[in-house]
PDB file of C-alpha atoms in Angstrom:
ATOM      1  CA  UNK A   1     -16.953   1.223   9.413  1.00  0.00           C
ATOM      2  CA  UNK A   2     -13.988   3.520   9.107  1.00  0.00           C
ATOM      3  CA  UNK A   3     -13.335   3.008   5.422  1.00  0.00           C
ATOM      4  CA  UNK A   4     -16.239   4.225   3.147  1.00  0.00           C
ATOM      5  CA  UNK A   5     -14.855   3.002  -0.756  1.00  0.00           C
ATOM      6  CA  UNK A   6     -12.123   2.414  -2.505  1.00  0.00           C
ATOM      7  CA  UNK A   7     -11.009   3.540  -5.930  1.00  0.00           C
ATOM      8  CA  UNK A   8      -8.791   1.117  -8.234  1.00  0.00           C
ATOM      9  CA  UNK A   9      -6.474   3.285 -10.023  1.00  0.00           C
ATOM     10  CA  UNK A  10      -4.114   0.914 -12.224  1.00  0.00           C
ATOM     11  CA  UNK A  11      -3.573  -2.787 -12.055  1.00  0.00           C
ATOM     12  CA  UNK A  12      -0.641  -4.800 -13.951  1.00  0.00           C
ATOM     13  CA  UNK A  13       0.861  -8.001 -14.294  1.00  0.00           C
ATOM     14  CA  UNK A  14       3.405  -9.040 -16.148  1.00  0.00           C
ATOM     15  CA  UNK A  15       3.880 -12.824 -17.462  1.00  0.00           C
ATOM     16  CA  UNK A  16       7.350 -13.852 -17.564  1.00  0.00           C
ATOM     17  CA  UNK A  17       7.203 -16.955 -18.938  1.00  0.00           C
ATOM     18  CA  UNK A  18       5.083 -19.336 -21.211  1.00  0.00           C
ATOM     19  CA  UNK A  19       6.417 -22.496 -20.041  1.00  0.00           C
ATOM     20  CA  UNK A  20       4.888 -23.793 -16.430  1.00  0.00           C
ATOM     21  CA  UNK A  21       7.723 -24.446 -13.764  1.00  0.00           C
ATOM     22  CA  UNK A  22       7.710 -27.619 -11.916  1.00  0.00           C
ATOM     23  CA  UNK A  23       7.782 -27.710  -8.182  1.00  0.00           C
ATOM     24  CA  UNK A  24       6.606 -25.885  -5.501  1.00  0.00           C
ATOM     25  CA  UNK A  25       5.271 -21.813  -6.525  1.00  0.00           C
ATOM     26  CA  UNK A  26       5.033 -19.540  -3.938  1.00  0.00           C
ATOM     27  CA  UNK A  27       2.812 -16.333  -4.085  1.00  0.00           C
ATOM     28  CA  UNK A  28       4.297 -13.516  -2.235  1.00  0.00           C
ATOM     29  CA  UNK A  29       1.451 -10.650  -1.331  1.00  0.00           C
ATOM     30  CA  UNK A  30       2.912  -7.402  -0.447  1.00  0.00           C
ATOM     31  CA  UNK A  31       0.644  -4.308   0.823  1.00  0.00           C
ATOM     32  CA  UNK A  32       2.327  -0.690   1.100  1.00  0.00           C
ATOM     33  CA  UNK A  33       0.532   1.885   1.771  1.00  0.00           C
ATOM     34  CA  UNK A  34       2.152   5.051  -0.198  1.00  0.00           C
ATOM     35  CA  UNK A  35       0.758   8.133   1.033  1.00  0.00           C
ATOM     36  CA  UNK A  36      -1.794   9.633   3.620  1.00  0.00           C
ATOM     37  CA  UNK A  37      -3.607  12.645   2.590  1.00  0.00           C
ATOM     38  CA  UNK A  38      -6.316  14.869   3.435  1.00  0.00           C
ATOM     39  CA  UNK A  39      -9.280  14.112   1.421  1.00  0.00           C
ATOM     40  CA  UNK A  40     -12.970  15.350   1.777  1.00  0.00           C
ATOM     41  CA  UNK A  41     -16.398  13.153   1.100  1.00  0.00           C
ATOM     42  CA  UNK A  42     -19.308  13.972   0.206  1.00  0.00           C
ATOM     43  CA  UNK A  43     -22.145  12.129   2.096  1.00  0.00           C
ATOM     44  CA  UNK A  44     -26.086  12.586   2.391  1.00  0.00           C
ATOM     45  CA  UNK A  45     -25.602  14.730   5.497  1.00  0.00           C
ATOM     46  CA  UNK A  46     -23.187  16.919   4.014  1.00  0.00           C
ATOM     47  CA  UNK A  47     -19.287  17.486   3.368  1.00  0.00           C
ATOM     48  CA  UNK A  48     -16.497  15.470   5.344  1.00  0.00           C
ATOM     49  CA  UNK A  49     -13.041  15.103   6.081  1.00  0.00           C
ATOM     50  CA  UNK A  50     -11.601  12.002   5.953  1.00  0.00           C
ATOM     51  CA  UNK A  51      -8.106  10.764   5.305  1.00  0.00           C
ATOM     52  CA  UNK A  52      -7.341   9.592   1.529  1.00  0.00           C
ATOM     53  CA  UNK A  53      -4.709   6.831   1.612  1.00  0.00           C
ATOM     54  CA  UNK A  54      -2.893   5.806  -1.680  1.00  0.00           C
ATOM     55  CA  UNK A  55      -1.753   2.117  -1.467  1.00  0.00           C
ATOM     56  CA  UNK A  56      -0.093  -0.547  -4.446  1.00  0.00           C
ATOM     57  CA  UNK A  57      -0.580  -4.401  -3.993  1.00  0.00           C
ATOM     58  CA  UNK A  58       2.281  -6.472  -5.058  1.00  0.00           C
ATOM     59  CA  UNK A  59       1.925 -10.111  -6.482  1.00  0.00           C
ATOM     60  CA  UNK A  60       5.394 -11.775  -6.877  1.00  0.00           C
ATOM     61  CA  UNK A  61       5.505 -15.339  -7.679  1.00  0.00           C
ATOM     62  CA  UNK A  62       9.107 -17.476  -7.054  1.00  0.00           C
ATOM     63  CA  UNK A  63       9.911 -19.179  -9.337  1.00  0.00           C
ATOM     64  CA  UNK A  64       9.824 -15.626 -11.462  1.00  0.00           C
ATOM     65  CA  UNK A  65       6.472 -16.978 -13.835  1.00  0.00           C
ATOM     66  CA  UNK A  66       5.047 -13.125 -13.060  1.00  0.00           C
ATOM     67  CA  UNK A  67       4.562 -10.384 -11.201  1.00  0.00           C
ATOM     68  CA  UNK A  68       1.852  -7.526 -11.062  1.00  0.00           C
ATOM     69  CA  UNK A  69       0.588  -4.930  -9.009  1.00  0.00           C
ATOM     70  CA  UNK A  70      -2.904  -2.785  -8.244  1.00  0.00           C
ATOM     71  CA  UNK A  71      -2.345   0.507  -6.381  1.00  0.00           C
ATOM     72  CA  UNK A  72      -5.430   2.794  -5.975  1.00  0.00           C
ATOM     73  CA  UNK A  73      -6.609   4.857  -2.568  1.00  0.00           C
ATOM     74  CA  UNK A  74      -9.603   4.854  -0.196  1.00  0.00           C
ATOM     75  CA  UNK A  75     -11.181   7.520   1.881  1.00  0.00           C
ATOM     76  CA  UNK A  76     -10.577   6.242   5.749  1.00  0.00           C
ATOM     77  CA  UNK A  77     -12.628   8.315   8.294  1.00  0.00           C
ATOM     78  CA  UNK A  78     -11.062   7.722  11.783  1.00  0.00           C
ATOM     79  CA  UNK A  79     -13.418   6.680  14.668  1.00  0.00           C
ATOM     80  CA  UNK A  80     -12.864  10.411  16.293  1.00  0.00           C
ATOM     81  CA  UNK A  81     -12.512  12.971  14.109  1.00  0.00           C
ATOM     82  CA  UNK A  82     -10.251  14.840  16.336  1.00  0.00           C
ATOM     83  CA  UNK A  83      -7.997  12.187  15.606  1.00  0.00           C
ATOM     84  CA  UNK A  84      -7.690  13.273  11.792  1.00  0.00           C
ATOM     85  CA  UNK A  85      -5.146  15.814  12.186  1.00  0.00           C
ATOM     86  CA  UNK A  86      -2.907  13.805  14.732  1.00  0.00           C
ATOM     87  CA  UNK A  87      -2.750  11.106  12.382  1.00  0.00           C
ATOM     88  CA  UNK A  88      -1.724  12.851   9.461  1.00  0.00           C
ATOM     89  CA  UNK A  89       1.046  14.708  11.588  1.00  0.00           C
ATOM     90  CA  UNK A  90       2.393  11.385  12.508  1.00  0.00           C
ATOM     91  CA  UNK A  91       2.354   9.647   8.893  1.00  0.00           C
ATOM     92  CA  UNK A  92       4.469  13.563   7.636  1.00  0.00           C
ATOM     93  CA  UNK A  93       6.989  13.065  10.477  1.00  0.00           C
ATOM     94  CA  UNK A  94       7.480   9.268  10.956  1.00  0.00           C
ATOM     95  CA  UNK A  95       5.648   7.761   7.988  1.00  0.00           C
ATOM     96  CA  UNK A  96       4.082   5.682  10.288  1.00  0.00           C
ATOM     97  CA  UNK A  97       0.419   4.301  10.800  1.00  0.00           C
ATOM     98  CA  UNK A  98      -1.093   3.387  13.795  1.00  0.00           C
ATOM     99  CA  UNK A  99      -1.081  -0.586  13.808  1.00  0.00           C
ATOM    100  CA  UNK A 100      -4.617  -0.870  14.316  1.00  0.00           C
ATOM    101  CA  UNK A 101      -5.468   1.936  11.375  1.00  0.00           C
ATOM    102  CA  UNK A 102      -3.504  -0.152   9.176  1.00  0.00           C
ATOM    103  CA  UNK A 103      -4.769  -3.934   9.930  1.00  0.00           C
ATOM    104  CA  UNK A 104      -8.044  -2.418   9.203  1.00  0.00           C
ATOM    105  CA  UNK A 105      -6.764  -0.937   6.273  1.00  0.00           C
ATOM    106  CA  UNK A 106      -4.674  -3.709   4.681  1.00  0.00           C
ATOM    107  CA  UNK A 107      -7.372  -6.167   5.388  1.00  0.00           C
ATOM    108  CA  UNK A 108     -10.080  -3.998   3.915  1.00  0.00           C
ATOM    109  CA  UNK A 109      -7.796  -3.608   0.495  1.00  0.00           C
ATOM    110  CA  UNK A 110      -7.326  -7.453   0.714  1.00  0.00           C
ATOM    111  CA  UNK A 111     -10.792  -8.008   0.723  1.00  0.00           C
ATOM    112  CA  UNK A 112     -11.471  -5.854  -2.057  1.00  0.00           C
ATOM    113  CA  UNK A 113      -8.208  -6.503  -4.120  1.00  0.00           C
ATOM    114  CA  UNK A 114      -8.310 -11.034  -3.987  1.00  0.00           C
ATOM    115  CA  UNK A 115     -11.257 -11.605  -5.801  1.00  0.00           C
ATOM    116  CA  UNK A 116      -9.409  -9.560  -8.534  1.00  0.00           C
ATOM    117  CA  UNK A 117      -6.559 -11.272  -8.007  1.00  0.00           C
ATOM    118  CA  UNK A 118      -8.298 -14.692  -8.982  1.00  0.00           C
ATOM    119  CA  UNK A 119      -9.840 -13.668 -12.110  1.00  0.00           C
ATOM    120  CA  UNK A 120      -6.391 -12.391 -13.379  1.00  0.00           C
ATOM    121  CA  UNK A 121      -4.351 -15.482 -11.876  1.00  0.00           C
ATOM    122  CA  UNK A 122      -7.116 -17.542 -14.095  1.00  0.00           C
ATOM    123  CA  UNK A 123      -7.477 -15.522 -16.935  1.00  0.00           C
ATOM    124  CA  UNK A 124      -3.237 -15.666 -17.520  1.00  0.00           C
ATOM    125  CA  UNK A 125      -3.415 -19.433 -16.461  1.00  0.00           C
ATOM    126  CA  UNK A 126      -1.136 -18.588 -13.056  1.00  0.00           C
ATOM    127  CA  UNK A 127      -1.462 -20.429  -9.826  1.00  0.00           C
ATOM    128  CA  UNK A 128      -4.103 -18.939  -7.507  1.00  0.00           C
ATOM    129  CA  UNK A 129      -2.727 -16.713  -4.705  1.00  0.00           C
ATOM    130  CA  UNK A 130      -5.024 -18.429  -2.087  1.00  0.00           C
ATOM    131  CA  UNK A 131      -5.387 -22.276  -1.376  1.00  0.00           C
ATOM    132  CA  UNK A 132      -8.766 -23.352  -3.133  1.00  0.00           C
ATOM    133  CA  UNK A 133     -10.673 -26.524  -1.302  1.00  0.00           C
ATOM    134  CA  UNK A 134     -10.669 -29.162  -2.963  1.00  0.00           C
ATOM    135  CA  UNK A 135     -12.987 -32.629  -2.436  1.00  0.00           C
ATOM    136  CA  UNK A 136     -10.320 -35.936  -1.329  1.00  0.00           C
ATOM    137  CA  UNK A 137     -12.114 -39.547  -1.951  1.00  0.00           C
ATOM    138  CA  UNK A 138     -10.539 -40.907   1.006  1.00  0.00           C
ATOM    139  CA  UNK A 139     -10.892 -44.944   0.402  1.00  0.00           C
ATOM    140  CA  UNK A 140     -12.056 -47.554   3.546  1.00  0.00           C
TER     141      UNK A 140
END
């Protein structure tokens, strides 16, 4: 697995409004990764380069009820290391990832960042960014 932790730096959200709209709410997640960065590891076998990428998390919800953020970095080691410089020239001239770098990315900062998520949503009585299941009594 390319991506060995992850390290929350700051994580806000902002209530807007006491009062609970009516209707439909929509929960808009927005990833961005902000910088990629040499970073080095240490690991049982020794010192490591890896690549240390700072990202924020948006949460906007429409109607405007709140909004928040989390932005932190992890340490991604690429599957060849030869690969570490080539990457990090590309992000410095195009600011561009590779798209399979950042799927795996993103979804790893997903993973970590919606269970956090939920406890704040339910903790400031917001609607959950995911669907929960829930049990229908269907009549026959």
């Amino acid at each position: 697995m390319p991506v060995l932790g992850i390290n929350i730096t700051d994580v806000r959200i902002n209530k807007s409004s006491t009062v609970s709209p009516t209707g439909q709410i929509e929960v808009k997640l927005t990833p961005k990764i902000k910088e990629l960065r040499l970073g080095e590891i240490r690991l049982p076998t020794g010192k490591t380069n890896g690549i240390e990428v700072l990202f924020s998390y948006n949460i906007q919800y429409t109607p405007a009820i709140a909004e928040g953020s989390i932005e932190g970095l992890l340490m991604y080691l690429p599957p060849q290391k030869e690969n570490l410089d080539e990457i990090l020239d590309q992000w410095e001239k195009e600011k561009r990832l590779d798209p399979f770098m950042f799927a795996e990315v993103v979804n790893f900062i997903t993973k970590e960042v919606s269970p956090m998520l939920m406890l704040l949503a339910k903790e400031m009585r917001l609607p959950y960014h995911i669907p929960i299941p829930r049990v229908e009594v269907k009549s026959q």
